[in-house]
Amino acid sequence: MAVKLELKKRRTQGNVTLSLEWIKAIINRGDAANQLLSQVKGMVDGSIGVHDKKWLTEIINWAPQGGLPLTETAKWFKLAKRVADLDEEEEGFFTLSDYQVTLVWSRLIDPEYKVTGLPSAFVEFIMGFQQASGRHFPEEEPDEVKGSEEGSDEIEETD
C-alpha cells in the first residue's frame, strides 16, 4: 500500500555566527545588506526553513565509502528524479510506493548509514516518515504506556 508522506518546510534551530568585519562589508554594499537582513528575519520568524526535500535527497544520494555499483543505484532512479523535481517552496503530501518506502527504510537502517548530528528538522522528518510508514527503529525510545505519566516539555523550577 502506498504511503503519503507529508513534506514541509521545517523551522531550523541554532545559532548564526557572523564576523563583525563581514557584517560591515555587507552593510557597505547597500542592497546586499537588505538581502542579509531579509534572510535573518526569515530565520527568526520561521518563514525560511529547511524543506524535507533536503532530507529525502540526502537519503537517496547517500553511498557508503567507496561508492556503490551503478547497477545497485538503479533502483533509486525513479525516486531520485521525482524528489529532484519537487519545488522546495511547496508543502503537501508526497506519495511513496511500498517499494520506495522499503528502499528508504533499508537505507536508514543500513549500519553504514551514519549521521554526524541530529538537526531538529531532520528528526521531525524521520519521525514523520516513521508515522506515515508504520516503521520504527528497534532501539527507539518506546511510546508511553497508556495510563503512565507523560513527560513534559516544560522545565520545572527547582526550590
Tab-separated table of N, CA and C in Angstrom:
chain	number	residue	atom	x	y	z
A	1	MET	N	0.845	-1.182	0.000
A	1	MET	CA	0.000	0.000	0.000
A	1	MET	C	0.890	1.245	0.000
A	2	ALA	N	0.547	2.198	-0.823
A	2	ALA	CA	1.312	3.443	-0.930
A	2	ALA	C	1.215	4.244	0.370
A	3	VAL	N	2.226	5.056	0.603
A	3	VAL	CA	2.299	5.885	1.806
A	3	VAL	C	2.319	7.342	1.385
A	4	LYS	N	1.507	8.153	2.042
A	4	LYS	CA	1.506	9.590	1.784
A	4	LYS	C	2.351	10.249	2.873
A	5	LEU	N	3.504	10.760	2.460
A	5	LEU	CA	4.451	11.392	3.369
A	5	LEU	C	4.286	12.900	3.272
A	6	GLU	N	4.032	13.530	4.402
A	6	GLU	CA	3.876	14.982	4.397
A	6	GLU	C	5.253	15.635	4.324
A	7	LEU	N	5.425	16.484	3.317
A	7	LEU	CA	6.661	17.229	3.140
A	7	LEU	C	6.382	18.690	3.423
A	8	LYS	N	7.269	19.304	4.196
A	8	LYS	CA	7.066	20.708	4.527
A	8	LYS	C	8.383	21.375	4.856
A	9	LYS	N	8.319	22.686	4.947
A	9	LYS	CA	9.463	23.448	5.431
A	9	LYS	C	9.424	23.366	6.949
A	10	ARG	N	10.541	23.046	7.519
A	10	ARG	CA	10.605	22.928	8.969
A	10	ARG	C	11.507	24.027	9.510
A	11	ARG	N	11.055	24.584	10.592
A	11	ARG	CA	11.810	25.649	11.241
A	11	ARG	C	13.151	25.104	11.708
A	12	THR	N	14.181	25.872	11.502
A	12	THR	CA	15.502	25.451	11.951
A	12	THR	C	15.836	26.131	13.262
A	13	GLN	N	16.608	25.433	14.040
A	13	GLN	CA	17.056	25.994	15.312
A	13	GLN	C	18.564	26.059	15.281
A	14	GLY	N	19.096	26.957	16.020
A	14	GLY	CA	20.547	27.026	16.081
A	14	GLY	C	21.034	28.448	16.136
A	15	ASN	N	22.315	28.577	15.978
A	15	ASN	CA	22.966	29.875	16.058
A	15	ASN	C	23.579	30.227	14.724
A	16	VAL	N	23.598	31.511	14.442
A	16	VAL	CA	24.276	32.007	13.261
A	16	VAL	C	25.410	32.886	13.759
A	17	THR	N	26.627	32.556	13.362
A	17	THR	CA	27.788	33.324	13.796
A	17	THR	C	28.339	34.085	12.602
A	18	LEU	N	28.434	35.389	12.759
A	18	LEU	CA	28.942	36.247	11.700
A	18	LEU	C	30.041	37.126	12.276
A	19	SER	N	31.108	37.324	11.496
A	19	SER	CA	32.178	38.204	11.969
A	19	SER	C	31.738	39.657	11.789
A	20	LEU	N	32.193	40.508	12.683
A	20	LEU	CA	31.859	41.926	12.621
A	20	LEU	C	32.374	42.541	11.325
A	21	GLU	N	33.554	42.152	10.885
A	21	GLU	CA	34.114	42.668	9.633
A	21	GLU	C	33.233	42.296	8.444
A	22	TRP	N	32.724	41.076	8.438
A	22	TRP	CA	31.865	40.634	7.343
A	22	TRP	C	30.566	41.430	7.326
A	23	ILE	N	29.977	41.657	8.491
A	23	ILE	CA	28.741	42.440	8.583
A	23	ILE	C	28.976	43.856	8.066
A	24	LYS	N	30.095	44.475	8.447
A	24	LYS	CA	30.416	45.828	7.977
A	24	LYS	C	30.535	45.853	6.450
A	25	ALA	N	31.186	44.851	5.892
A	25	ALA	CA	31.341	44.791	4.434
A	25	ALA	C	29.987	44.678	3.743
A	26	ILE	N	29.088	43.880	4.300
A	26	ILE	CA	27.741	43.720	3.725
A	26	ILE	C	26.980	45.045	3.801
A	27	ILE	N	27.029	45.689	4.937
A	27	ILE	CA	26.311	46.955	5.119
A	27	ILE	C	26.813	47.999	4.121
A	28	ASN	N	28.090	48.003	3.867
A	28	ASN	CA	28.666	48.982	2.932
A	28	ASN	C	28.287	48.708	1.480
A	29	ARG	N	27.767	47.523	1.179
A	29	ARG	CA	27.387	47.191	-0.197
A	29	ARG	C	25.952	47.592	-0.522
A	30	GLY	N	25.233	48.168	0.403
A	30	GLY	CA	23.886	48.657	0.115
A	30	GLY	C	22.837	47.571	0.031
A	31	ASP	N	22.440	47.192	-1.189
A	31	ASP	CA	21.346	46.253	-1.402
A	31	ASP	C	21.622	44.890	-0.761
A	32	ALA	N	22.875	44.492	-0.709
A	32	ALA	CA	23.224	43.206	-0.089
A	32	ALA	C	22.837	43.204	1.388
A	33	ALA	N	22.911	44.376	2.016
A	33	ALA	CA	22.524	44.469	3.427
A	33	ALA	C	21.041	44.147	3.597
A	34	ASN	N	20.201	44.601	2.672
A	34	ASN	CA	18.767	44.293	2.729
A	34	ASN	C	18.513	42.804	2.548
A	35	GLN	N	19.283	42.178	1.654
A	35	GLN	CA	19.136	40.739	1.445
A	35	GLN	C	19.533	39.964	2.699
A	36	LEU	N	20.634	40.373	3.329
A	36	LEU	CA	21.073	39.718	4.561
A	36	LEU	C	20.018	39.875	5.648
A	37	LEU	N	19.518	41.093	5.810
A	37	LEU	CA	18.501	41.346	6.824
A	37	LEU	C	17.247	40.519	6.551
A	38	SER	N	16.853	40.397	5.301
A	38	SER	CA	15.689	39.604	4.923
A	38	SER	C	15.899	38.132	5.285
A	39	GLN	N	17.081	37.609	5.026
A	39	GLN	CA	17.386	36.212	5.358
A	39	GLN	C	17.330	35.992	6.870
A	40	VAL	N	17.940	36.883	7.625
A	40	VAL	CA	17.959	36.747	9.090
A	40	VAL	C	16.543	36.849	9.644
A	41	LYS	N	15.751	37.807	9.154
A	41	LYS	CA	14.367	37.935	9.609
A	41	LYS	C	13.582	36.667	9.308
A	42	GLY	N	13.789	36.097	8.137
A	42	GLY	CA	13.103	34.867	7.761
A	42	GLY	C	13.455	33.709	8.677
A	43	MET	N	14.715	33.625	9.097
A	43	MET	CA	15.102	32.559	10.029
A	43	MET	C	14.467	32.780	11.397
A	44	VAL	N	14.359	34.044	11.803
A	44	VAL	CA	13.781	34.357	13.114
A	44	VAL	C	12.283	34.105	13.133
A	45	ASP	N	11.563	34.547	12.103
A	45	ASP	CA	10.097	34.398	12.116
A	45	ASP	C	9.617	33.042	11.595
A	46	GLY	N	10.544	32.215	11.122
A	46	GLY	CA	10.170	30.872	10.698
A	46	GLY	C	9.720	30.772	9.250
A	47	SER	N	9.735	31.881	8.510
A	47	SER	CA	9.302	31.813	7.116
A	47	SER	C	10.366	31.163	6.230
A	48	ILE	N	11.596	31.141	6.701
A	48	ILE	CA	12.664	30.440	5.987
A	48	ILE	C	13.030	29.230	6.829
A	49	GLY	N	12.983	28.088	6.226
A	49	GLY	CA	13.310	26.869	6.950
A	49	GLY	C	13.952	25.872	6.010
A	50	VAL	N	14.040	24.650	6.467
A	50	VAL	CA	14.619	23.577	5.664
A	50	VAL	C	13.473	22.717	5.157
A	51	HIS	N	13.380	22.597	3.838
A	51	HIS	CA	12.331	21.769	3.245
A	51	HIS	C	12.740	20.302	3.359
A	52	ASP	N	11.760	19.428	3.568
A	52	ASP	CA	12.028	17.997	3.699
A	52	ASP	C	12.681	17.394	2.456
A	53	LYS	N	12.612	18.096	1.332
A	53	LYS	CA	13.302	17.630	0.124
A	53	LYS	C	14.781	17.429	0.424
A	54	LYS	N	15.340	18.288	1.260
A	54	LYS	CA	16.767	18.174	1.620
A	54	LYS	C	17.055	16.818	2.244
A	55	TRP	N	16.218	16.382	3.174
A	55	TRP	CA	16.470	15.117	3.881
A	55	TRP	C	16.268	13.925	2.952
A	56	LEU	N	15.210	13.972	2.147
A	56	LEU	CA	14.985	12.881	1.191
A	56	LEU	C	16.138	12.792	0.198
A	57	THR	N	16.602	13.932	-0.275
A	57	THR	CA	17.714	13.958	-1.223
A	57	THR	C	18.971	13.365	-0.595
A	58	GLU	N	19.259	13.724	0.648
A	58	GLU	CA	20.442	13.183	1.318
A	58	GLU	C	20.350	11.669	1.485
A	59	ILE	N	19.170	11.184	1.822
A	59	ILE	CA	18.986	9.736	1.996
A	59	ILE	C	19.160	9.024	0.654
A	60	ILE	N	18.537	9.558	-0.382
A	60	ILE	CA	18.594	8.939	-1.714
A	60	ILE	C	20.021	8.947	-2.271
A	61	ASN	N	20.729	10.052	-2.102
A	61	ASN	CA	22.048	10.206	-2.710
A	61	ASN	C	23.189	9.610	-1.899
A	62	TRP	N	22.906	9.095	-0.737
A	62	TRP	CA	23.962	8.543	0.108
A	62	TRP	C	24.577	7.298	-0.529
A	63	ALA	N	25.861	7.161	-0.341
A	63	ALA	CA	26.567	5.940	-0.746
A	63	ALA	C	27.640	5.679	0.305
A	64	PRO	N	27.893	4.433	0.627
A	64	PRO	CA	28.945	4.141	1.597
A	64	PRO	C	30.310	4.543	1.036
A	65	GLN	N	31.277	4.641	1.936
A	65	GLN	CA	32.625	4.986	1.497
A	65	GLN	C	33.059	3.990	0.420
A	66	GLY	N	33.564	4.491	-0.664
A	66	GLY	CA	33.944	3.634	-1.783
A	66	GLY	C	32.869	3.555	-2.851
A	67	GLY	N	31.665	4.048	-2.529
A	67	GLY	CA	30.598	4.102	-3.517
A	67	GLY	C	29.821	2.809	-3.668
A	68	LEU	N	28.916	2.826	-4.626
A	68	LEU	CA	28.073	1.677	-4.956
A	68	LEU	C	28.158	1.420	-6.459
A	69	PRO	N	27.994	0.173	-6.880
A	69	PRO	CA	27.922	-0.083	-8.325
A	69	PRO	C	26.687	0.617	-8.906
A	70	LEU	N	26.815	1.094	-10.122
A	70	LEU	CA	25.699	1.782	-10.761
A	70	LEU	C	24.462	0.896	-10.805
A	71	THR	N	24.656	-0.396	-11.031
A	71	THR	CA	23.509	-1.304	-11.077
A	71	THR	C	22.775	-1.342	-9.737
A	72	GLU	N	23.494	-1.138	-8.638
A	72	GLU	CA	22.876	-1.113	-7.313
A	72	GLU	C	22.058	0.168	-7.117
A	73	THR	N	22.509	1.269	-7.715
A	73	THR	CA	21.799	2.549	-7.554
A	73	THR	C	20.609	2.686	-8.489
A	74	ALA	N	20.527	1.835	-9.501
A	74	ALA	CA	19.449	1.944	-10.497
A	74	ALA	C	18.069	1.889	-9.860
A	75	LYS	N	17.920	1.156	-8.776
A	75	LYS	CA	16.612	1.050	-8.130
A	75	LYS	C	16.149	2.378	-7.535
A	76	TRP	N	17.074	3.350	-7.401
A	76	TRP	CA	16.743	4.661	-6.842
A	76	TRP	C	16.390	5.691	-7.914
A	77	PHE	N	16.608	5.383	-9.184
A	77	PHE	CA	16.476	6.381	-10.249
A	77	PHE	C	15.125	7.093	-10.262
A	78	LYS	N	14.025	6.341	-10.261
A	78	LYS	CA	12.697	6.968	-10.356
A	78	LYS	C	12.422	7.870	-9.162
A	79	LEU	N	12.735	7.381	-7.962
A	79	LEU	CA	12.505	8.185	-6.760
A	79	LEU	C	13.410	9.412	-6.765
A	80	ALA	N	14.661	9.250	-7.153
A	80	ALA	CA	15.595	10.380	-7.205
A	80	ALA	C	15.088	11.466	-8.144
A	81	LYS	N	14.571	11.069	-9.296
A	81	LYS	CA	14.039	12.036	-10.264
A	81	LYS	C	12.822	12.757	-9.700
A	82	ARG	N	11.922	12.006	-9.075
A	82	ARG	CA	10.715	12.620	-8.505
A	82	ARG	C	11.082	13.625	-7.414
A	83	VAL	N	12.021	13.259	-6.551
A	83	VAL	CA	12.423	14.158	-5.471
A	83	VAL	C	13.148	15.377	-6.033
A	84	ALA	N	14.010	15.187	-7.020
A	84	ALA	CA	14.722	16.309	-7.638
A	84	ALA	C	13.747	17.316	-8.251
A	85	ASP	N	12.615	16.835	-8.754
A	85	ASP	CA	11.625	17.709	-9.386
A	85	ASP	C	10.729	18.449	-8.390
A	86	LEU	N	10.825	18.141	-7.101
A	86	LEU	CA	9.984	18.807	-6.100
A	86	LEU	C	10.338	20.283	-5.986
A	87	ASP	N	9.321	21.108	-5.781
A	87	ASP	CA	9.504	22.535	-5.553
A	87	ASP	C	9.681	22.732	-4.044
A	88	GLU	N	10.796	23.311	-3.653
A	88	GLU	CA	11.086	23.493	-2.228
A	88	GLU	C	10.215	24.551	-1.566
A	89	GLU	N	9.430	25.251	-2.335
A	89	GLU	CA	8.528	26.253	-1.762
A	89	GLU	C	7.163	25.656	-1.435
A	90	GLU	N	6.862	24.490	-1.995
A	90	GLU	CA	5.550	23.882	-1.796
A	90	GLU	C	5.575	22.853	-0.671
A	91	GLU	N	4.492	22.824	0.075
A	91	GLU	CA	4.310	21.823	1.114
A	91	GLU	C	3.114	20.966	0.730
A	92	GLY	N	3.107	19.743	1.171
A	92	GLY	CA	1.988	18.870	0.859
A	92	GLY	C	2.386	17.419	1.018
A	93	PHE	N	1.594	16.544	0.421
A	93	PHE	CA	1.838	15.110	0.556
A	93	PHE	C	2.537	14.570	-0.682
A	94	PHE	N	3.488	13.701	-0.429
A	94	PHE	CA	4.293	13.054	-1.474
A	94	PHE	C	4.059	11.558	-1.324
A	95	THR	N	3.561	10.932	-2.385
A	95	THR	CA	3.223	9.509	-2.313
A	95	THR	C	4.433	8.645	-2.636
A	96	LEU	N	4.698	7.710	-1.741
A	96	LEU	CA	5.761	6.727	-1.922
A	96	LEU	C	5.124	5.355	-2.079
A	97	SER	N	5.576	4.602	-3.069
A	97	SER	CA	5.089	3.234	-3.228
A	97	SER	C	5.677	2.364	-2.111
A	98	ASP	N	5.113	1.183	-1.938
A	98	ASP	CA	5.681	0.247	-0.949
A	98	ASP	C	7.155	0.004	-1.230
A	99	TYR	N	7.485	-0.145	-2.492
A	99	TYR	CA	8.861	-0.404	-2.897
A	99	TYR	C	9.767	0.755	-2.472
A	100	GLN	N	9.307	1.990	-2.692
A	100	GLN	CA	10.102	3.165	-2.341
A	100	GLN	C	10.242	3.321	-0.832
A	101	VAL	N	9.180	3.014	-0.092
A	101	VAL	CA	9.261	3.055	1.369
A	101	VAL	C	10.307	2.055	1.849
A	102	THR	N	10.287	0.868	1.269
A	102	THR	CA	11.266	-0.161	1.635
A	102	THR	C	12.683	0.288	1.305
A	103	LEU	N	12.874	0.943	0.152
A	103	LEU	CA	14.194	1.465	-0.207
A	103	LEU	C	14.692	2.457	0.840
A	104	VAL	N	13.846	3.438	1.159
A	104	VAL	CA	14.237	4.470	2.120
A	104	VAL	C	14.524	3.833	3.478
A	105	TRP	N	13.637	2.946	3.922
A	105	TRP	CA	13.820	2.330	5.232
A	105	TRP	C	15.094	1.485	5.277
A	106	SER	N	15.362	0.742	4.203
A	106	SER	CA	16.571	-0.088	4.187
A	106	SER	C	17.832	0.779	4.263
A	107	ARG	N	17.770	1.959	3.690
A	107	ARG	CA	18.913	2.874	3.776
A	107	ARG	C	19.059	3.406	5.195
A	108	LEU	N	17.944	3.778	5.811
A	108	LEU	CA	18.005	4.330	7.172
A	108	LEU	C	18.538	3.324	8.188
A	109	ILE	N	18.263	2.054	7.969
A	109	ILE	CA	18.722	1.043	8.936
A	109	ILE	C	20.030	0.374	8.513
A	110	ASP	N	20.585	0.799	7.375
A	110	ASP	CA	21.877	0.262	6.940
A	110	ASP	C	22.933	0.652	7.980
A	111	PRO	N	23.681	-0.316	8.527
A	111	PRO	CA	24.698	0.005	9.540
A	111	PRO	C	25.751	1.003	9.049
A	112	GLU	N	25.940	1.104	7.747
A	112	GLU	CA	26.922	2.053	7.205
A	112	GLU	C	26.371	3.474	7.096
A	113	TYR	N	25.044	3.613	7.163
A	113	TYR	CA	24.423	4.947	7.065
A	113	TYR	C	24.565	5.619	8.423
A	114	LYS	N	25.436	6.603	8.477
A	114	LYS	CA	25.740	7.261	9.751
A	114	LYS	C	25.421	8.748	9.657
A	115	VAL	N	25.058	9.318	10.785
A	115	VAL	CA	24.800	10.753	10.856
A	115	VAL	C	25.834	11.378	11.784
A	116	THR	N	26.141	12.642	11.532
A	116	THR	CA	27.105	13.338	12.377
A	116	THR	C	26.417	14.364	13.268
A	117	GLY	N	25.116	14.440	13.188
A	117	GLY	CA	24.349	15.356	14.012
A	117	GLY	C	22.867	15.081	13.826
A	118	LEU	N	22.064	15.640	14.692
A	118	LEU	CA	20.620	15.451	14.604
A	118	LEU	C	19.903	16.803	14.619
A	119	PRO	N	19.925	17.521	13.484
A	119	PRO	CA	19.160	18.767	13.437
A	119	PRO	C	17.686	18.476	13.709
A	120	SER	N	17.030	19.360	14.423
A	120	SER	CA	15.629	19.127	14.797
A	120	SER	C	14.746	18.905	13.571
A	121	ALA	N	15.025	19.601	12.466
A	121	ALA	CA	14.214	19.429	11.253
A	121	ALA	C	14.373	18.014	10.693
A	122	PHE	N	15.578	17.439	10.782
A	122	PHE	CA	15.814	16.070	10.316
A	122	PHE	C	15.076	15.080	11.208
A	123	VAL	N	15.148	15.285	12.509
A	123	VAL	CA	14.459	14.397	13.448
A	123	VAL	C	12.954	14.425	13.186
A	124	GLU	N	12.383	15.609	12.992
A	124	GLU	CA	10.951	15.729	12.716
A	124	GLU	C	10.589	15.018	11.414
A	125	PHE	N	11.442	15.146	10.392
A	125	PHE	CA	11.188	14.456	9.128
A	125	PHE	C	11.202	12.940	9.333
A	126	ILE	N	12.201	12.428	10.017
A	126	ILE	CA	12.304	10.975	10.243
A	126	ILE	C	11.104	10.484	11.046
A	127	MET	N	10.700	11.236	12.056
A	127	MET	CA	9.538	10.830	12.855
A	127	MET	C	8.272	10.833	11.999
A	128	GLY	N	8.149	11.796	11.086
A	128	GLY	CA	7.007	11.830	10.168
A	128	GLY	C	7.026	10.641	9.221
A	129	PHE	N	8.225	10.282	8.734
A	129	PHE	CA	8.355	9.111	7.865
A	129	PHE	C	7.946	7.849	8.626
A	130	GLN	N	8.402	7.736	9.856
A	130	GLN	CA	8.060	6.562	10.660
A	130	GLN	C	6.551	6.473	10.881
A	131	GLN	N	5.941	7.590	11.200
A	131	GLN	CA	4.497	7.593	11.442
A	131	GLN	C	3.739	7.211	10.175
A	132	ALA	N	4.143	7.787	9.044
A	132	ALA	CA	3.447	7.500	7.784
A	132	ALA	C	3.643	6.049	7.347
A	133	SER	N	4.842	5.516	7.553
A	133	SER	CA	5.159	4.165	7.064
A	133	SER	C	4.863	3.068	8.081
A	134	GLY	N	4.696	3.463	9.354
A	134	GLY	CA	4.458	2.468	10.391
A	134	GLY	C	5.712	1.716	10.809
A	135	ARG	N	6.872	2.207	10.432
A	135	ARG	CA	8.137	1.553	10.782
A	135	ARG	C	8.834	2.320	11.893
A	136	HIS	N	9.551	1.588	12.732
A	136	HIS	CA	10.263	2.206	13.851
A	136	HIS	C	11.574	1.494	14.100
A	137	PHE	N	12.544	2.232	14.593
A	137	PHE	CA	13.829	1.638	14.941
A	137	PHE	C	13.669	0.810	16.208
A	138	PRO	N	14.255	-0.378	16.267
A	138	PRO	CA	14.125	-1.195	17.479
A	138	PRO	C	14.768	-0.520	18.694
A	139	GLU	N	15.778	0.323	18.451
A	139	GLU	CA	16.486	0.986	19.554
A	139	GLU	C	15.771	2.237	20.046
A	140	GLU	N	14.692	2.613	19.387
A	140	GLU	CA	13.985	3.852	19.693
A	140	GLU	C	13.306	3.786	21.053
A	141	GLU	N	13.225	4.946	21.697
A	141	GLU	CA	12.517	5.031	22.965
A	141	GLU	C	11.065	4.624	22.736
A	142	PRO	N	10.537	3.714	23.559
A	142	PRO	CA	9.158	3.264	23.341
A	142	PRO	C	8.152	4.362	23.642
A	143	ASP	N	6.971	4.231	23.000
A	143	ASP	CA	5.877	5.144	23.308
A	143	ASP	C	5.476	4.913	24.749
A	144	GLU	N	4.931	5.956	25.358
A	144	GLU	CA	4.478	5.829	26.742
A	144	GLU	C	3.365	4.793	26.849
A	145	VAL	N	3.390	4.031	27.910
A	145	VAL	CA	2.333	3.063	28.167
A	145	VAL	C	1.103	3.828	28.607
A	146	LYS	N	-0.051	3.452	28.048
A	146	LYS	CA	-1.297	4.141	28.378
A	146	LYS	C	-1.505	4.121	29.886
A	147	GLY	N	-1.819	5.255	30.444
A	147	GLY	CA	-2.062	5.367	31.876
A	147	GLY	C	-0.833	5.819	32.648
A	148	SER	N	0.346	5.778	32.024
A	148	SER	CA	1.538	6.241	32.733
A	148	SER	C	1.657	7.744	32.565
A	149	GLU	N	2.425	8.352	33.430
A	149	GLU	CA	2.581	9.798	33.400
A	149	GLU	C	3.497	10.192	32.249
A	150	GLU	N	3.009	11.075	31.373
A	150	GLU	CA	3.822	11.502	30.241
A	150	GLU	C	4.748	12.619	30.666
A	151	GLY	N	5.903	12.710	29.998
A	151	GLY	CA	6.863	13.765	30.273
A	151	GLY	C	6.339	15.103	29.799
A	152	SER	N	6.923	16.145	30.322
A	152	SER	CA	6.528	17.496	29.967
A	152	SER	C	7.653	18.166	29.195
A	153	ASP	N	7.280	19.052	28.270
A	153	ASP	CA	8.280	19.806	27.522
A	153	ASP	C	8.714	21.054	28.280
A	154	GLU	N	8.117	21.289	29.422
A	154	GLU	CA	8.436	22.476	30.198
A	154	GLU	C	9.505	22.156	31.237
A	155	ILE	N	10.326	23.149	31.530
A	155	ILE	CA	11.362	22.994	32.543
A	155	ILE	C	10.749	23.373	33.879
A	156	GLU	N	10.902	22.498	34.847
A	156	GLU	CA	10.373	22.767	36.179
A	156	GLU	C	11.412	23.528	36.989
A	157	GLU	N	10.946	24.491	37.750
A	157	GLU	CA	11.845	25.257	38.593
A	157	GLU	C	12.225	24.440	39.817
A	158	THR	N	13.453	24.636	40.268
A	158	THR	CA	13.890	23.954	41.484
A	158	THR	C	13.706	24.886	42.662
A	159	ASP	N	13.591	24.295	43.826
A	159	ASP	CA	13.399	25.114	45.042
A	159	ASP	C	14.670	25.767	45.499
